[in-house]
PDB file of C-alpha atoms in Angstrom:
ATOM      1  CA  UNK A   1      22.090 218.185  15.167  1.00 44.00           C
ATOM      2  CA  UNK A   2      21.661 219.278  11.877  1.00 50.00           C
ATOM      3  CA  UNK A   3      19.884 216.549  10.286  1.00 57.00           C
ATOM      4  CA  UNK A   4      20.894 216.797   6.290  1.00 67.00           C
ATOM      5  CA  UNK A   5      24.167 215.413   5.244  1.00 79.00           C
ATOM      6  CA  UNK A   6      25.314 217.118   1.499  1.00 83.00           C
ATOM      7  CA  UNK A   7      27.883 215.829  -0.722  1.00 84.00           C
ATOM      8  CA  UNK A   8      29.663 216.746  -2.583  1.00 88.00           C
ATOM      9  CA  UNK A   9      31.260 219.982  -0.710  1.00 91.00           C
ATOM     10  CA  UNK A  10      32.631 221.126  -3.385  1.00 93.00           C
ATOM     11  CA  UNK A  11      31.712 221.404  -7.188  1.00 94.00           C
ATOM     12  CA  UNK A  12      34.099 222.908  -9.297  1.00 96.00           C
ATOM     13  CA  UNK A  13      32.420 222.660 -13.446  1.00 96.00           C
ATOM     14  CA  UNK A  14      33.211 223.926 -16.821  1.00 97.00           C
ATOM     15  CA  UNK A  15      30.098 226.950 -17.538  1.00 97.00           C
ATOM     16  CA  UNK A  16      27.567 224.886 -20.099  1.00 97.00           C
ATOM     17  CA  UNK A  17      27.816 222.047 -17.895  1.00 97.00           C
ATOM     18  CA  UNK A  18      25.452 220.580 -15.172  1.00 97.00           C
ATOM     19  CA  UNK A  19      25.791 220.419 -11.813  1.00 97.00           C
ATOM     20  CA  UNK A  20      24.482 217.567  -9.598  1.00 97.00           C
ATOM     21  CA  UNK A  21      24.176 217.889  -6.136  1.00 96.00           C
ATOM     22  CA  UNK A  22      22.937 215.303  -2.850  1.00 96.00           C
ATOM     23  CA  UNK A  23      21.386 215.865  -0.664  1.00 94.00           C
ATOM     24  CA  UNK A  24      20.218 212.957   2.717  1.00 94.00           C
ATOM     25  CA  UNK A  25      18.367 213.557   6.073  1.00 92.00           C
ATOM     26  CA  UNK A  26      17.560 210.997   8.339  1.00 90.00           C
ATOM     27  CA  UNK A  27      13.644 211.767  10.177  1.00 88.00           C
ATOM     28  CA  UNK A  28      10.506 211.913   8.411  1.00 90.00           C
ATOM     29  CA  UNK A  29      10.115 215.292   6.631  1.00 90.00           C
ATOM     30  CA  UNK A  30       7.041 217.268   4.880  1.00 90.00           C
ATOM     31  CA  UNK A  31       8.935 218.524   2.390  1.00 91.00           C
ATOM     32  CA  UNK A  32      12.573 218.597   1.472  1.00 94.00           C
ATOM     33  CA  UNK A  33      13.883 222.327  -0.037  1.00 95.00           C
ATOM     34  CA  UNK A  34      16.662 224.137  -1.775  1.00 96.00           C
ATOM     35  CA  UNK A  35      18.180 227.312  -0.477  1.00 97.00           C
ATOM     36  CA  UNK A  36      21.242 229.266  -2.479  1.00 98.00           C
ATOM     37  CA  UNK A  37      23.690 231.069  -0.631  1.00 97.00           C
ATOM     38  CA  UNK A  38      25.847 233.866  -2.527  1.00 96.00           C
ATOM     39  CA  UNK A  39      29.626 234.973  -0.734  1.00 94.00           C
ATOM     40  CA  UNK A  40      28.226 237.331   2.539  1.00 91.00           C
ATOM     41  CA  UNK A  41      24.741 237.406   1.621  1.00 94.00           C
ATOM     42  CA  UNK A  42      21.673 235.673   2.471  1.00 94.00           C
ATOM     43  CA  UNK A  43      20.444 232.790   1.525  1.00 97.00           C
ATOM     44  CA  UNK A  44      17.482 232.005  -1.212  1.00 97.00           C
ATOM     45  CA  UNK A  45      14.799 230.096  -1.096  1.00 95.00           C
ATOM     46  CA  UNK A  46      14.974 227.551  -4.601  1.00 97.00           C
ATOM     47  CA  UNK A  47      12.862 225.468  -5.058  1.00 96.00           C
ATOM     48  CA  UNK A  48      10.583 222.839  -2.617  1.00 94.00           C
ATOM     49  CA  UNK A  49       9.493 219.439  -2.939  1.00 95.00           C
ATOM     50  CA  UNK A  50       6.862 217.624  -1.443  1.00 93.00           C
ATOM     51  CA  UNK A  51       7.133 214.476   0.422  1.00 93.00           C
ATOM     52  CA  UNK A  52       4.763 212.558  -2.322  1.00 94.00           C
ATOM     53  CA  UNK A  53       6.081 214.225  -4.577  1.00 95.00           C
ATOM     54  CA  UNK A  54       9.104 212.868  -6.335  1.00 97.00           C
ATOM     55  CA  UNK A  55      10.647 215.287  -9.292  1.00 97.00           C
ATOM     56  CA  UNK A  56      10.184 218.605  -9.420  1.00 97.00           C
ATOM     57  CA  UNK A  57      11.671 221.578 -12.039  1.00 96.00           C
ATOM     58  CA  UNK A  58      11.813 225.099 -12.521  1.00 96.00           C
ATOM     59  CA  UNK A  59      13.901 226.449 -15.574  1.00 97.00           C
ATOM     60  CA  UNK A  60      16.852 225.098 -15.306  1.00 97.00           C
ATOM     61  CA  UNK A  61      16.637 223.336 -11.824  1.00 98.00           C
ATOM     62  CA  UNK A  62      15.271 219.409 -11.432  1.00 98.00           C
ATOM     63  CA  UNK A  63      14.727 218.579  -7.755  1.00 98.00           C
ATOM     64  CA  UNK A  64      14.363 214.790  -7.324  1.00 98.00           C
ATOM     65  CA  UNK A  65      13.331 213.420  -3.804  1.00 97.00           C
ATOM     66  CA  UNK A  66      13.698 209.758  -2.727  1.00 96.00           C
ATOM     67  CA  UNK A  67      12.177 209.148   0.645  1.00 95.00           C
ATOM     68  CA  UNK A  68      11.996 205.859   0.447  1.00 95.00           C
ATOM     69  CA  UNK A  69      16.654 206.493   0.512  1.00 95.00           C
ATOM     70  CA  UNK A  70      15.790 209.692   2.609  1.00 94.00           C
ATOM     71  CA  UNK A  71      17.964 211.356  -0.483  1.00 95.00           C
ATOM     72  CA  UNK A  72      17.723 214.318  -2.886  1.00 96.00           C
ATOM     73  CA  UNK A  73      19.107 215.785  -5.607  1.00 97.00           C
ATOM     74  CA  UNK A  74      19.675 219.877  -7.152  1.00 97.00           C
ATOM     75  CA  UNK A  75      20.522 219.657 -10.441  1.00 98.00           C
ATOM     76  CA  UNK A  76      21.481 222.654 -12.085  1.00 98.00           C
ATOM     77  CA  UNK A  77      21.142 222.534 -16.201  1.00 97.00           C
ATOM     78  CA  UNK A  78      23.996 224.431 -18.794  1.00 97.00           C
ATOM     79  CA  UNK A  79      25.557 226.150 -15.894  1.00 97.00           C
ATOM     80  CA  UNK A  80      26.310 229.524 -15.541  1.00 97.00           C
ATOM     81  CA  UNK A  81      29.341 231.842 -13.920  1.00 97.00           C
ATOM     82  CA  UNK A  82      26.634 233.912 -12.214  1.00 97.00           C
ATOM     83  CA  UNK A  83      25.307 229.865 -10.855  1.00 98.00           C
ATOM     84  CA  UNK A  84      28.902 229.733  -8.488  1.00 98.00           C
ATOM     85  CA  UNK A  85      27.398 230.683  -4.770  1.00 97.00           C
ATOM     86  CA  UNK A  86      26.712 227.510  -2.252  1.00 97.00           C
ATOM     87  CA  UNK A  87      23.774 225.308  -2.097  1.00 97.00           C
ATOM     88  CA  UNK A  88      21.689 224.390   0.849  1.00 96.00           C
ATOM     89  CA  UNK A  89      19.256 221.755   0.889  1.00 96.00           C
ATOM     90  CA  UNK A  90      16.872 221.769   4.201  1.00 94.00           C
ATOM     91  CA  UNK A  91      14.077 219.453   5.770  1.00 92.00           C
ATOM     92  CA  UNK A  92      10.571 220.250   7.427  1.00 89.00           C
ATOM     93  CA  UNK A  93      10.272 218.121   9.350  1.00 86.00           C
ATOM     94  CA  UNK A  94       7.504 216.265   9.767  1.00 81.00           C
ATOM     95  CA  UNK A  95       8.218 215.809  13.943  1.00 70.00           C
ATOM     96  CA  UNK A  96       8.036 219.411  14.509  1.00 62.00           C
ATOM     97  CA  UNK A  97       5.987 221.497  13.145  1.00 62.00           C
ATOM     98  CA  UNK A  98       7.875 224.345  11.309  1.00 69.00           C
ATOM     99  CA  UNK A  99      11.530 223.347  12.318  1.00 82.00           C
ATOM    100  CA  UNK A 100      13.540 223.645   9.184  1.00 88.00           C
ATOM    101  CA  UNK A 101      16.819 222.353   9.502  1.00 90.00           C
ATOM    102  CA  UNK A 102      19.909 222.763   7.553  1.00 94.00           C
ATOM    103  CA  UNK A 103      22.904 220.815   5.175  1.00 93.00           C
ATOM    104  CA  UNK A 104      26.217 221.376   5.821  1.00 93.00           C
ATOM    105  CA  UNK A 105      25.779 222.776   2.255  1.00 95.00           C
ATOM    106  CA  UNK A 106      27.537 222.228  -1.289  1.00 95.00           C
ATOM    107  CA  UNK A 107      29.830 225.371  -2.721  1.00 96.00           C
ATOM    108  CA  UNK A 108      29.693 225.322  -6.595  1.00 97.00           C
ATOM    109  CA  UNK A 109      32.638 227.096  -8.650  1.00 97.00           C
ATOM    110  CA  UNK A 110      31.120 227.437 -12.354  1.00 97.00           C
ATOM    111  CA  UNK A 111      34.019 228.616 -14.494  1.00 96.00           C
ATOM    112  CA  UNK A 112      33.738 230.298 -17.407  1.00 93.00           C
TER     113      UNK A 112
ATOM    114  CA  UNK B   1       7.139 244.240  -0.507  1.00 67.00           C
ATOM    115  CA  UNK B   2      10.896 244.543   1.815  1.00 83.00           C
ATOM    116  CA  UNK B   3      12.280 241.318   2.685  1.00 94.00           C
ATOM    117  CA  UNK B   4      13.923 241.179   6.190  1.00 97.00           C
ATOM    118  CA  UNK B   5      15.421 243.036   7.433  1.00 97.00           C
ATOM    119  CA  UNK B   6      18.738 242.395   9.347  1.00 98.00           C
ATOM    120  CA  UNK B   7      21.240 245.280  11.484  1.00 97.00           C
ATOM    121  CA  UNK B   8      23.456 245.397  11.998  1.00 98.00           C
ATOM    122  CA  UNK B   9      25.683 244.039   8.684  1.00 97.00           C
ATOM    123  CA  UNK B  10      29.329 243.060  10.811  1.00 97.00           C
ATOM    124  CA  UNK B  11      29.940 243.871  13.992  1.00 98.00           C
ATOM    125  CA  UNK B  12      33.621 244.101  16.085  1.00 98.00           C
ATOM    126  CA  UNK B  13      34.091 243.416  19.559  1.00 97.00           C
ATOM    127  CA  UNK B  14      36.306 242.040  21.628  1.00 97.00           C
ATOM    128  CA  UNK B  15      35.856 239.505  24.132  1.00 96.00           C
ATOM    129  CA  UNK B  16      33.099 239.569  27.214  1.00 97.00           C
ATOM    130  CA  UNK B  17      31.373 242.289  25.365  1.00 97.00           C
ATOM    131  CA  UNK B  18      27.401 242.593  24.981  1.00 98.00           C
ATOM    132  CA  UNK B  19      25.974 242.593  21.513  1.00 98.00           C
ATOM    133  CA  UNK B  20      22.643 242.951  19.616  1.00 98.00           C
ATOM    134  CA  UNK B  21      21.239 241.803  16.530  1.00 98.00           C
ATOM    135  CA  UNK B  22      18.165 243.561  15.514  1.00 98.00           C
ATOM    136  CA  UNK B  23      15.675 241.694  12.670  1.00 98.00           C
ATOM    137  CA  UNK B  24      12.431 242.681  11.169  1.00 97.00           C
ATOM    138  CA  UNK B  25      10.975 240.148   9.641  1.00 96.00           C
ATOM    139  CA  UNK B  26       8.441 240.353   6.694  1.00 95.00           C
ATOM    140  CA  UNK B  27       5.121 241.526   7.293  1.00 92.00           C
ATOM    141  CA  UNK B  28       2.820 239.438   7.849  1.00 89.00           C
ATOM    142  CA  UNK B  29       4.767 237.238   8.878  1.00 91.00           C
ATOM    143  CA  UNK B  30       4.226 235.536  12.640  1.00 89.00           C
ATOM    144  CA  UNK B  31       7.682 232.553  12.202  1.00 91.00           C
ATOM    145  CA  UNK B  32      10.513 233.857  13.257  1.00 94.00           C
ATOM    146  CA  UNK B  33      13.704 232.112  13.435  1.00 95.00           C
ATOM    147  CA  UNK B  34      17.046 233.045  14.718  1.00 97.00           C
ATOM    148  CA  UNK B  35      20.380 230.572  12.850  1.00 97.00           C
ATOM    149  CA  UNK B  36      23.818 230.766  13.686  1.00 97.00           C
ATOM    150  CA  UNK B  37      26.262 230.422  10.374  1.00 97.00           C
ATOM    151  CA  UNK B  38      29.547 229.263  11.278  1.00 95.00           C
ATOM    152  CA  UNK B  39      31.721 229.730   7.628  1.00 92.00           C
ATOM    153  CA  UNK B  40      31.674 226.896   5.493  1.00 91.00           C
ATOM    154  CA  UNK B  41      28.405 225.857   6.867  1.00 93.00           C
ATOM    155  CA  UNK B  42      24.901 225.288   7.324  1.00 95.00           C
ATOM    156  CA  UNK B  43      22.910 227.851   9.092  1.00 96.00           C
ATOM    157  CA  UNK B  44      21.921 225.560  12.729  1.00 95.00           C
ATOM    158  CA  UNK B  45      19.263 227.638  14.848  1.00 94.00           C
ATOM    159  CA  UNK B  46      19.186 228.836  17.852  1.00 96.00           C
ATOM    160  CA  UNK B  47      16.266 229.900  18.221  1.00 95.00           C
ATOM    161  CA  UNK B  48      12.185 229.800  16.894  1.00 93.00           C
ATOM    162  CA  UNK B  49       9.372 232.182  17.754  1.00 93.00           C
ATOM    163  CA  UNK B  50       5.253 232.143  17.050  1.00 89.00           C
ATOM    164  CA  UNK B  51       4.263 235.665  17.163  1.00 90.00           C
ATOM    165  CA  UNK B  52       6.291 236.449  20.707  1.00 91.00           C
ATOM    166  CA  UNK B  53       6.695 233.070  22.641  1.00 90.00           C
ATOM    167  CA  UNK B  54       9.221 230.731  21.628  1.00 92.00           C
ATOM    168  CA  UNK B  55       8.399 227.641  20.507  1.00 88.00           C
ATOM    169  CA  UNK B  56      11.890 226.111  19.964  1.00 88.00           C
ATOM    170  CA  UNK B  57      14.861 227.420  21.841  1.00 90.00           C
ATOM    171  CA  UNK B  58      16.528 224.148  22.564  1.00 88.00           C
ATOM    172  CA  UNK B  59      20.253 224.376  20.687  1.00 90.00           C
ATOM    173  CA  UNK B  60      19.833 228.610  21.903  1.00 93.00           C
ATOM    174  CA  UNK B  61      23.134 228.722  24.641  1.00 92.00           C
ATOM    175  CA  UNK B  62      21.218 230.201  27.482  1.00 91.00           C
ATOM    176  CA  UNK B  63      24.193 230.467  29.702  1.00 94.00           C
ATOM    177  CA  UNK B  64      25.293 233.815  26.976  1.00 96.00           C
ATOM    178  CA  UNK B  65      22.633 234.513  24.590  1.00 97.00           C
ATOM    179  CA  UNK B  66      18.962 235.842  24.544  1.00 97.00           C
ATOM    180  CA  UNK B  67      15.814 236.556  22.160  1.00 97.00           C
ATOM    181  CA  UNK B  68      13.172 237.714  22.131  1.00 96.00           C
ATOM    182  CA  UNK B  69      10.493 238.693  20.163  1.00 95.00           C
ATOM    183  CA  UNK B  70       8.102 241.971  22.107  1.00 84.00           C
ATOM    184  CA  UNK B  71       4.568 242.605  21.076  1.00 85.00           C
ATOM    185  CA  UNK B  72       5.377 239.753  18.275  1.00 83.00           C
ATOM    186  CA  UNK B  73       7.590 241.348  15.230  1.00 91.00           C
ATOM    187  CA  UNK B  74      10.621 243.360  15.686  1.00 96.00           C
ATOM    188  CA  UNK B  75      12.404 240.485  16.717  1.00 97.00           C
ATOM    189  CA  UNK B  76      16.403 240.798  19.171  1.00 97.00           C
ATOM    190  CA  UNK B  77      19.235 238.186  19.212  1.00 98.00           C
ATOM    191  CA  UNK B  78      21.857 238.819  22.470  1.00 98.00           C
ATOM    192  CA  UNK B  79      25.189 237.157  22.788  1.00 97.00           C
ATOM    193  CA  UNK B  80      26.575 238.940  26.935  1.00 97.00           C
ATOM    194  CA  UNK B  81      29.130 237.846  27.108  1.00 96.00           C
ATOM    195  CA  UNK B  82      31.137 237.123  23.992  1.00 97.00           C
ATOM    196  CA  UNK B  83      33.414 234.512  23.286  1.00 96.00           C
ATOM    197  CA  UNK B  84      36.263 233.568  21.067  1.00 96.00           C
ATOM    198  CA  UNK B  85      33.867 231.039  19.568  1.00 96.00           C
ATOM    199  CA  UNK B  86      30.341 233.426  18.572  1.00 97.00           C
ATOM    200  CA  UNK B  87      32.586 234.645  15.822  1.00 97.00           C
ATOM    201  CA  UNK B  88      30.062 233.015  13.042  1.00 97.00           C
ATOM    202  CA  UNK B  89      27.604 235.047  11.255  1.00 98.00           C
ATOM    203  CA  UNK B  90      23.939 235.431  12.491  1.00 98.00           C
ATOM    204  CA  UNK B  91      20.975 235.077  10.866  1.00 98.00           C
ATOM    205  CA  UNK B  92      17.131 235.986  10.449  1.00 98.00           C
ATOM    206  CA  UNK B  93      13.996 233.918   8.747  1.00 96.00           C
ATOM    207  CA  UNK B  94      10.517 234.647   8.849  1.00 94.00           C
ATOM    208  CA  UNK B  95       7.298 232.679   7.197  1.00 91.00           C
ATOM    209  CA  UNK B  96       4.078 233.682   7.079  1.00 84.00           C
ATOM    210  CA  UNK B  97       1.225 231.808   9.280  1.00 68.00           C
ATOM    211  CA  UNK B  98       0.594 228.034   9.914  1.00 62.00           C
ATOM    212  CA  UNK B  99      -1.956 227.250   7.392  1.00 55.00           C
ATOM    213  CA  UNK B 100      -0.619 228.981   5.150  1.00 53.00           C
ATOM    214  CA  UNK B 101       3.105 227.560   5.643  1.00 58.00           C
ATOM    215  CA  UNK B 102       4.600 225.483   3.850  1.00 74.00           C
ATOM    216  CA  UNK B 103       7.941 226.256   5.496  1.00 76.00           C
ATOM    217  CA  UNK B 104      10.169 227.581   2.564  1.00 88.00           C
ATOM    218  CA  UNK B 105      11.439 230.524   4.945  1.00 93.00           C
ATOM    219  CA  UNK B 106      12.124 233.876   3.759  1.00 95.00           C
ATOM    220  CA  UNK B 107      16.401 235.631   4.823  1.00 97.00           C
ATOM    221  CA  UNK B 108      17.503 238.994   5.869  1.00 97.00           C
ATOM    222  CA  UNK B 109      21.356 239.691   5.156  1.00 97.00           C
ATOM    223  CA  UNK B 110      22.904 238.044   8.377  1.00 97.00           C
ATOM    224  CA  UNK B 111      25.128 239.720  11.398  1.00 98.00           C
ATOM    225  CA  UNK B 112      28.515 238.793  11.219  1.00 97.00           C
ATOM    226  CA  UNK B 113      30.332 238.824  14.506  1.00 98.00           C
ATOM    227  CA  UNK B 114      34.077 238.903  14.571  1.00 98.00           C
ATOM    228  CA  UNK B 115      35.542 238.439  18.783  1.00 98.00           C
ATOM    229  CA  UNK B 116      38.422 239.881  19.253  1.00 96.00           C
TER     230      UNK B 116
END
């Protein structure tokens, strides 16, 4: 079974607005990753945050991690139409080295 | 550097027919994963290889699915016989060797299977 849960399942915003997606997981992790998937394509790694980190930035992406609540969030600032895609969180489990479990994803639509 | 290569990209078969998917990981990546992705859902792990050894195949339906990774490089995932519910995208991913592995996966474009 999948470890992660994400909300919202779908998000529709106007270009220029910020998009926030949330992810929760069930067991101890080594790190939490976010991936992006354009329609009909493979997944692309966006950003990784380790279990001892609380916040990380990469360009217009900001990721937070709260291990006490077993949750993470991905913020995309100043969204663009090209950000339209599905976004997945993925947990590298602490109990099984190299096992990466994905959440169900958030479908983001950015309207020009 | 070439990425993860999968073939075929699309496959349409009738139920009860066999089907095979091929994956060539990034050079030097010893860990290889096969994931199944149903429409609108996240990838679900089927099997994970360290070199040629299947270290986690607990989610692989072994009555009809099989996989191999001869010589620890390319891998093949086979379904025989296919059922209607097997219609999905089959994703292959690879990651660097243990010790340098942060868990970041590099995915291929996937093989979309339609079973009629």
